[in-house]
Short mmCIF file of C-alpha atoms and ligand atoms in Angstrom, two decimals:
data_model
loop_
_atom_site.label_atom_id
_atom_site.label_comp_id
_atom_site.label_asym_id
_atom_site.label_seq_id
_atom_site.Cartn_x
_atom_site.Cartn_y
_atom_site.Cartn_z
CA MET A 1 -26.74 58.39 -21.00
CA LYS A 2 -30.04 56.86 -19.89
CA ALA A 3 -31.14 54.03 -22.18
CA MET A 4 -33.57 51.15 -22.48
CA TYR A 5 -31.61 48.18 -23.81
CA ILE A 6 -31.54 44.40 -24.09
CA THR A 7 -28.62 42.06 -23.39
CA LYS A 8 -30.56 38.95 -24.44
CA GLN A 9 -33.66 38.28 -26.52
CA GLY A 10 -36.93 37.25 -24.87
CA PRO A 11 -40.22 38.51 -23.35
CA PRO A 12 -40.84 42.25 -22.64
CA GLU A 13 -39.05 41.86 -19.26
CA VAL A 14 -35.65 41.65 -21.03
CA LEU A 15 -35.95 45.40 -21.65
CA THR A 16 -33.61 46.98 -19.09
CA TYR A 17 -33.44 50.66 -18.10
CA GLY A 18 -30.03 51.97 -17.09
CA GLU A 19 -26.82 53.78 -18.06
CA LEU A 20 -24.94 53.16 -21.31
CA PRO A 21 -22.01 55.10 -22.79
CA GLU A 22 -22.96 57.80 -25.30
CA PRO A 23 -22.75 56.42 -28.87
CA GLU A 24 -19.57 57.04 -30.85
CA LEU A 25 -19.84 59.60 -33.63
CA LYS A 26 -18.27 58.86 -37.02
CA PRO A 27 -17.18 61.78 -39.30
CA ASP A 28 -20.25 61.39 -41.57
CA GLU A 29 -22.76 60.99 -38.72
CA VAL A 30 -24.84 63.21 -36.48
CA LEU A 31 -25.56 62.63 -32.81
CA VAL A 32 -29.28 63.09 -32.17
CA ARG A 33 -30.65 63.97 -28.72
CA VAL A 34 -33.67 61.68 -28.95
CA ARG A 35 -36.98 63.20 -27.76
CA ALA A 36 -39.39 60.55 -29.06
CA CYS A 37 -39.14 57.09 -30.60
CA ALA A 38 -42.08 55.17 -32.07
CA LEU A 39 -42.51 51.40 -31.83
CA ASN A 40 -42.70 49.05 -34.80
CA HIS A 41 -43.31 45.31 -35.08
CA LEU A 42 -39.59 45.07 -35.85
CA ASP A 43 -38.85 46.17 -32.25
CA VAL A 44 -41.02 43.39 -30.86
CA TYR A 45 -39.52 40.79 -33.22
CA THR A 46 -35.94 41.88 -32.47
CA ARG A 47 -36.62 41.89 -28.72
CA ALA A 48 -38.17 38.41 -28.89
CA GLY A 49 -35.64 37.01 -31.38
CA VAL A 50 -38.26 35.83 -33.87
CA ARG A 51 -38.86 36.29 -37.62
CA GLY A 52 -35.23 36.02 -38.65
CA THR A 53 -33.84 38.27 -35.89
CA LYS A 54 -32.53 35.51 -33.54
CA ARG A 55 -28.90 36.00 -32.53
CA GLU A 56 -26.48 36.09 -29.62
CA LEU A 57 -25.97 39.67 -28.47
CA THR A 58 -22.33 40.45 -27.74
CA LYS A 59 -23.14 43.88 -26.25
CA PRO A 60 -26.27 45.73 -25.10
CA LEU A 61 -28.61 46.56 -28.01
CA VAL A 62 -30.79 49.68 -28.06
CA LEU A 63 -33.99 49.11 -30.05
CA GLY A 64 -36.09 51.65 -31.95
CA CYS A 65 -35.86 52.93 -35.52
CA ASP A 66 -38.44 55.76 -35.62
CA ILE A 67 -36.49 58.61 -34.04
CA ALA A 68 -37.26 62.32 -33.63
CA GLY A 69 -35.13 64.81 -31.70
CA GLU A 70 -32.52 67.55 -32.01
CA VAL A 71 -29.07 67.42 -33.55
CA ALA A 72 -26.64 67.53 -30.59
CA ARG A 73 -23.30 67.25 -32.45
CA VAL A 74 -22.18 66.72 -36.03
CA GLY A 75 -19.21 64.75 -37.40
CA SER A 76 -16.31 66.51 -39.12
CA LEU A 77 -17.61 65.76 -42.67
CA VAL A 78 -21.18 66.99 -42.06
CA ARG A 79 -21.99 70.30 -43.77
CA TYR A 80 -25.76 70.59 -44.21
CA LEU A 81 -26.81 70.18 -40.57
CA GLN A 82 -25.98 72.13 -37.40
CA PRO A 83 -26.52 71.42 -33.69
CA GLY A 84 -29.98 72.46 -32.50
CA VAL A 85 -31.88 71.55 -35.69
CA ARG A 86 -35.06 69.54 -34.99
CA VAL A 87 -35.08 66.36 -37.07
CA LEU A 88 -36.52 62.93 -37.71
CA VAL A 89 -34.47 59.96 -38.86
CA ASN A 90 -34.88 57.68 -41.87
CA PRO A 91 -34.79 54.19 -40.31
CA GLY A 92 -32.94 52.53 -43.24
CA THR A 93 -29.19 52.95 -43.79
CA SER A 94 -27.36 51.97 -46.96
CA CYS A 95 -23.80 52.17 -48.32
CA GLY A 96 -24.38 55.14 -50.67
CA GLN A 97 -21.82 53.73 -53.12
CA CYS A 98 -23.26 50.64 -54.87
CA PRO A 99 -25.24 50.64 -58.15
CA ALA A 100 -28.55 50.32 -56.23
CA CYS A 101 -27.74 53.34 -54.06
CA LEU A 102 -26.43 55.38 -57.00
CA THR A 103 -29.64 54.81 -58.97
CA GLY A 104 -31.90 55.87 -56.11
CA ARG A 105 -32.93 52.36 -55.08
CA ASP A 106 -31.18 52.35 -51.73
CA ASN A 107 -33.68 49.86 -50.25
CA PHE A 108 -32.09 47.31 -52.63
CA CYS A 109 -28.58 48.00 -51.27
CA ARG A 110 -27.04 44.75 -50.03
CA PHE A 111 -25.65 46.64 -47.06
CA TYR A 112 -29.14 47.96 -46.15
CA GLU A 113 -29.67 47.94 -42.38
CA THR A 114 -32.44 49.09 -40.11
CA ILE A 115 -31.55 51.32 -37.18
CA GLY A 116 -32.48 49.74 -33.84
CA SER A 117 -32.18 46.17 -35.10
CA THR A 118 -28.65 45.56 -36.33
CA ARG A 119 -27.27 48.86 -34.98
CA ASP A 120 -28.29 50.88 -31.91
CA GLY A 121 -31.51 52.88 -32.14
CA GLY A 122 -33.67 55.41 -30.34
CA TYR A 123 -34.71 53.92 -26.96
CA ALA A 124 -32.04 56.18 -25.40
CA GLU A 125 -31.12 59.81 -24.80
CA TYR A 126 -28.72 59.80 -27.76
CA ALA A 127 -28.42 57.97 -31.09
CA SER A 128 -25.75 58.40 -33.76
CA VAL A 129 -27.02 58.09 -37.33
CA PRO A 130 -25.65 58.85 -40.83
CA ALA A 131 -26.17 62.53 -41.70
CA THR A 132 -27.86 61.41 -44.94
CA ASN A 133 -30.64 59.82 -42.85
CA VAL A 134 -31.70 63.03 -41.17
CA HIS A 135 -34.63 65.25 -42.25
CA PRO A 136 -35.33 68.67 -40.65
CA LEU A 137 -38.81 69.15 -39.14
CA PRO A 138 -41.30 72.00 -39.53
CA ASP A 139 -41.33 74.14 -36.32
CA TRP A 140 -44.93 73.29 -35.49
CA LEU A 141 -44.53 69.50 -35.63
CA SER A 142 -44.25 67.84 -32.20
CA PHE A 143 -41.54 65.23 -31.60
CA GLU A 144 -44.18 62.59 -30.76
CA GLU A 145 -45.99 63.14 -34.06
CA ALA A 146 -42.69 63.29 -35.98
CA ALA A 147 -41.60 59.94 -34.51
CA ALA A 148 -44.86 58.41 -35.78
CA ILE A 149 -43.87 59.19 -39.37
CA PRO A 150 -40.65 57.66 -40.71
CA LEU A 151 -40.97 53.88 -41.16
CA CYS A 152 -44.71 53.75 -41.86
CA TYR A 153 -44.83 56.64 -44.33
CA LEU A 154 -41.60 55.62 -46.03
CA THR A 155 -43.02 52.13 -46.52
CA ALA A 156 -46.54 53.17 -47.53
CA TRP A 157 -45.32 55.91 -49.91
CA HIS A 158 -42.94 53.50 -51.62
CA MET A 159 -45.72 50.93 -52.01
CA LEU A 160 -48.48 53.23 -53.26
CA VAL A 161 -46.60 55.89 -55.18
CA ARG A 162 -43.43 54.18 -56.42
CA ARG A 163 -44.42 50.53 -56.84
CA ALA A 164 -48.18 50.50 -57.41
CA ALA A 165 -48.25 53.91 -59.19
CA ILE A 166 -51.58 54.87 -57.66
CA ARG A 167 -53.79 57.05 -59.89
CA PRO A 168 -56.70 59.42 -59.18
CA GLY A 169 -60.07 57.73 -59.26
CA GLU A 170 -58.81 54.27 -58.36
CA THR A 171 -60.43 52.30 -55.56
CA VAL A 172 -58.02 50.96 -52.93
CA LEU A 173 -58.65 48.37 -50.22
CA VAL A 174 -56.38 49.14 -47.25
CA GLN A 175 -56.20 46.12 -44.94
CA ALA A 176 -55.83 46.84 -41.18
CA ALA A 177 -56.70 50.51 -40.83
CA GLY A 178 -55.48 50.59 -37.22
CA SER A 179 -51.90 49.60 -38.02
CA GLY A 180 -49.29 52.33 -38.40
CA VAL A 181 -48.72 51.54 -42.05
CA GLY A 182 -52.49 51.21 -42.69
CA SER A 183 -53.26 54.64 -41.23
CA ALA A 184 -50.42 56.08 -43.36
CA ALA A 185 -51.71 54.36 -46.50
CA ILE A 186 -55.20 55.80 -46.02
CA GLN A 187 -53.84 59.35 -45.94
CA ILE A 188 -51.48 58.85 -48.89
CA ALA A 189 -54.17 57.17 -51.04
CA LYS A 190 -56.48 60.08 -50.23
CA LEU A 191 -53.81 62.58 -51.21
CA PHE A 192 -53.61 60.89 -54.62
CA GLY A 193 -57.36 61.10 -55.19
CA SER A 194 -58.35 57.48 -54.53
CA ARG A 195 -61.53 56.05 -53.10
CA ILE A 196 -60.58 54.08 -49.98
CA ILE A 197 -62.23 51.05 -48.44
CA THR A 198 -60.58 49.84 -45.25
CA THR A 199 -60.87 47.03 -42.72
CA ALA A 200 -60.58 46.71 -38.93
CA GLY A 201 -61.82 44.41 -36.19
CA THR A 202 -63.65 47.10 -34.21
CA ASP A 203 -66.04 49.90 -35.15
CA TRP A 204 -64.08 52.57 -33.24
CA LYS A 205 -61.04 51.93 -35.44
CA LEU A 206 -63.19 52.26 -38.56
CA GLU A 207 -64.48 55.62 -37.28
CA LYS A 208 -60.88 56.80 -36.78
CA ALA A 209 -60.03 55.62 -40.30
CA LYS A 210 -62.87 57.72 -41.72
CA GLU A 211 -61.45 60.79 -39.96
CA LEU A 212 -58.20 60.15 -41.87
CA GLY A 213 -59.98 59.94 -45.22
CA ALA A 214 -61.37 56.41 -45.63
CA ASP A 215 -64.65 56.40 -47.59
CA ALA A 216 -65.97 53.07 -46.31
CA GLY A 217 -65.07 50.65 -43.52
CA ILE A 218 -65.58 46.91 -43.14
CA ASN A 219 -65.58 45.22 -39.72
CA TYR A 220 -63.96 41.87 -40.54
CA ASN A 221 -65.33 40.30 -37.37
CA ARG A 222 -68.89 40.93 -38.58
CA GLU A 223 -68.73 40.99 -42.38
CA ASN A 224 -67.08 39.00 -45.16
CA VAL A 225 -64.52 41.42 -46.59
CA ALA A 226 -64.66 40.33 -50.26
CA ASP A 227 -68.50 40.19 -50.28
CA ARG A 228 -68.74 43.67 -48.78
CA VAL A 229 -66.10 45.02 -51.21
CA LYS A 230 -68.17 43.68 -54.10
CA GLU A 231 -71.29 45.42 -52.71
CA LEU A 232 -69.43 48.70 -52.31
CA THR A 233 -68.03 48.53 -55.85
CA GLN A 234 -71.16 47.40 -57.74
CA GLY A 235 -69.71 43.91 -58.15
CA GLU A 236 -66.43 45.11 -59.69
CA GLY A 237 -63.82 44.83 -56.94
CA VAL A 238 -60.93 47.18 -56.22
CA ASP A 239 -58.00 48.32 -58.39
CA LEU A 240 -55.46 47.87 -55.62
CA VAL A 241 -55.15 45.97 -52.34
CA PHE A 242 -52.68 47.38 -49.80
CA ASP A 243 -51.69 44.73 -47.25
CA SER A 244 -49.31 44.37 -44.30
CA VAL A 245 -51.06 41.40 -42.65
CA GLY A 246 -50.55 38.46 -45.03
CA GLU A 247 -51.96 34.99 -44.52
CA THR A 248 -55.04 35.70 -42.39
CA VAL A 249 -56.45 38.19 -44.92
CA TRP A 250 -55.00 36.70 -48.14
CA GLU A 251 -58.14 35.04 -49.52
CA GLY A 252 -60.24 38.14 -48.91
CA SER A 253 -57.55 40.32 -50.48
CA VAL A 254 -57.35 38.28 -53.71
CA ALA A 255 -61.13 37.88 -53.99
CA SER A 256 -61.52 41.67 -53.66
CA LEU A 257 -59.42 42.48 -56.76
CA LYS A 258 -61.08 43.47 -60.01
CA PRO A 259 -59.71 42.07 -63.31
CA GLY A 260 -56.33 43.75 -63.89
CA GLY A 261 -56.05 44.54 -60.17
CA ARG A 262 -52.80 44.88 -58.20
CA PHE A 263 -51.92 43.48 -54.80
CA ILE A 264 -49.03 44.87 -52.77
CA ASN A 265 -47.71 43.57 -49.45
CA CYS A 266 -45.09 44.85 -47.01
CA GLY A 267 -45.52 42.57 -44.02
CA VAL A 268 -46.84 39.30 -42.65
CA THR A 269 -47.98 40.05 -39.11
CA GLY A 270 -50.82 37.56 -39.72
CA GLY A 271 -48.66 34.76 -41.18
CA TYR A 272 -46.56 34.30 -44.31
CA LYS A 273 -47.99 31.31 -46.19
CA ALA A 274 -50.56 31.61 -48.96
CA SER A 275 -51.76 29.54 -51.88
CA LEU A 276 -52.42 31.16 -55.22
CA HIS A 277 -54.77 29.91 -57.94
CA MET A 278 -52.56 30.66 -60.95
CA GLY A 279 -55.39 30.12 -63.43
CA ASN A 280 -57.29 32.82 -61.62
CA MET A 281 -54.20 35.03 -61.70
CA PHE A 282 -53.57 34.85 -65.44
CA THR A 283 -57.16 34.91 -66.66
CA ARG A 284 -57.94 37.92 -64.47
CA GLN A 285 -54.54 39.47 -65.24
CA LEU A 286 -53.63 40.16 -61.63
CA THR A 287 -50.33 41.61 -60.41
CA PHE A 288 -48.73 40.67 -57.07
CA MET A 289 -45.97 42.76 -55.56
CA GLY A 290 -43.77 42.64 -52.48
CA SER A 291 -42.26 45.82 -51.05
CA ARG A 292 -39.75 46.55 -48.32
CA MET A 293 -39.06 49.95 -46.71
CA GLY A 294 -38.47 52.76 -49.24
CA THR A 295 -35.89 55.09 -50.73
CA ARG A 296 -34.37 58.37 -49.57
CA ARG A 297 -36.43 60.08 -52.25
CA ASP A 298 -39.64 58.57 -50.85
CA LEU A 299 -39.09 59.98 -47.36
CA THR A 300 -38.04 63.35 -48.81
CA GLU A 301 -41.35 63.51 -50.71
CA VAL A 302 -43.24 62.45 -47.56
CA MET A 303 -41.62 65.31 -45.62
CA GLU A 304 -42.64 67.82 -48.31
CA ALA A 305 -46.26 66.66 -47.92
CA VAL A 306 -45.95 66.82 -44.12
CA ALA A 307 -44.61 70.40 -44.34
CA GLN A 308 -47.68 71.30 -46.43
CA LYS A 309 -49.90 69.69 -43.75
CA LYS A 310 -51.19 67.12 -46.24
CA LEU A 311 -50.05 64.18 -44.13
CA ARG A 312 -49.89 63.84 -40.35
CA GLY A 313 -48.38 61.30 -37.99
CA VAL A 314 -51.02 59.29 -36.15
CA VAL A 315 -50.11 58.89 -32.47
CA GLY A 316 -52.08 56.17 -30.71
CA ARG A 317 -50.52 56.37 -27.23
CA VAL A 318 -47.45 57.92 -25.65
CA PHE A 319 -45.39 56.14 -22.95
CA ASP A 320 -42.35 57.30 -20.97
CA LEU A 321 -39.15 55.50 -22.02
CA GLN A 322 -39.09 53.62 -18.68
CA LYS A 323 -42.45 52.04 -19.68
CA ALA A 324 -41.09 50.48 -22.88
CA ALA A 325 -42.03 46.96 -21.70
CA GLU A 326 -45.65 48.08 -21.22
CA ALA A 327 -45.58 49.64 -24.70
CA HIS A 328 -44.34 46.33 -26.17
CA THR A 329 -47.15 44.43 -24.42
CA THR A 330 -49.66 46.96 -25.79
CA MET A 331 -48.19 46.49 -29.28
CA GLU A 332 -48.71 42.73 -29.04
CA GLY A 333 -52.31 43.27 -27.87
CA ARG A 334 -53.36 45.35 -30.92
CA ASP A 335 -55.96 47.44 -29.02
CA PHE A 336 -54.75 50.81 -30.33
CA PHE A 337 -54.90 52.92 -33.48
CA GLY A 338 -51.81 54.41 -35.12
CA LYS A 339 -48.40 54.51 -33.49
CA LEU A 340 -47.20 53.81 -29.97
CA VAL A 341 -44.56 56.39 -29.08
CA LEU A 342 -41.95 56.49 -26.31
CA ARG A 343 -41.14 59.92 -24.85
CA VAL A 344 -37.43 60.23 -24.06
ZN1 ZN B 401 -25.53 50.58 -51.46
#
C-alpha cells in the first residue's frame, strides 16, 4: 500500500512517501481503507521526537490518529461491522478488561495508547484498528469533515460535559478559538446553552469563531484578556475556562475566573509551567482540572450529536497525502482555523 511514514524522528523532511506492506489484521480488528486523516499536535511531536515521544524506531511508523474511511475487511471475531461501511476511528485504544475500562473510564486504562503514535495510524491507504474503536458515519458526512472530528471532539466533550459538567446559562472562556479543540469546544458549549467568550490572535479567526457560536471574541494581540473578560461580564468573570494552550495564557485564564470558577486544561502547546497563588485559589474557591482524551461513551455521544447536525467538523485546509510535510509545516505556523486534513 501507499503510505507516508517515518523511519527516524526529526524535521518535516523525515516524512517519506512510499510502499509499505498492508497492516496485519487481528481477529478483533477491522481494516479501514483510509480516505482522510486529520493532523494533530501529537503528529508533529511524534515526528519531531519531542514532548515525551523520543525513541528509536525499529520499523517504519505511520503517523495519524484521526481516521475516516471505509471498512475493507473485518477480523473473524467482528460481528457488528461489515465491509463497505463508512466509519471514523476513535484515536484511543484500551485493553477493555481492566477496572478502568469496565467502569467506562477507558482513558484511565494503563494500556491506553493513541493510534499513530505508538501503533501505526492513518497516513496510509490502510489502517487496522480495534473494532470497538470504529463508529459508522451518516451518509451525508464527507470523509474530510469526519476526519476533523474524533480527537478534538472526544477531548472537548470529555472536558466540558463529563469533567466540568457544563450547565445552561454559564459563561465559558474558550482559549484559542482557531485550534481544533477550541473550535470543537465552542460548538459543544453552545449546544449546552452557554455564553461563550473566545480568544485568538487575529480578527479573521474571531469572525470564524462567531460563525460557530461564540458570543464575543478577544484579540489577545490587541487586548488584555482578563480585563476584557471583566468588561464583558460586568466585572464578574467566567464560570469556566477551557484551555489547551497552558503557560502563555495561564495568568489571563486564572484572572478571568469568577469566585467558584473552574479551569480545565487538555494541552500545553504554549508551555507547561505555571505558578499558582494558593491563597487566591482557596479564598475564591477555584477548581483546577486536567483532562486527557475521553471515553468510548464520549465519542458515541458526539456522534449522536453529529448525526443530528448539532456539531460539525471544522476543516481548515485539505492536503494530498504526498504533501504531509507541507501540512506539518502549516501546523507549526498556526495560520489556519480548525483542522488540517490529509486526503488519502
Ligand atoms: Zn483497560
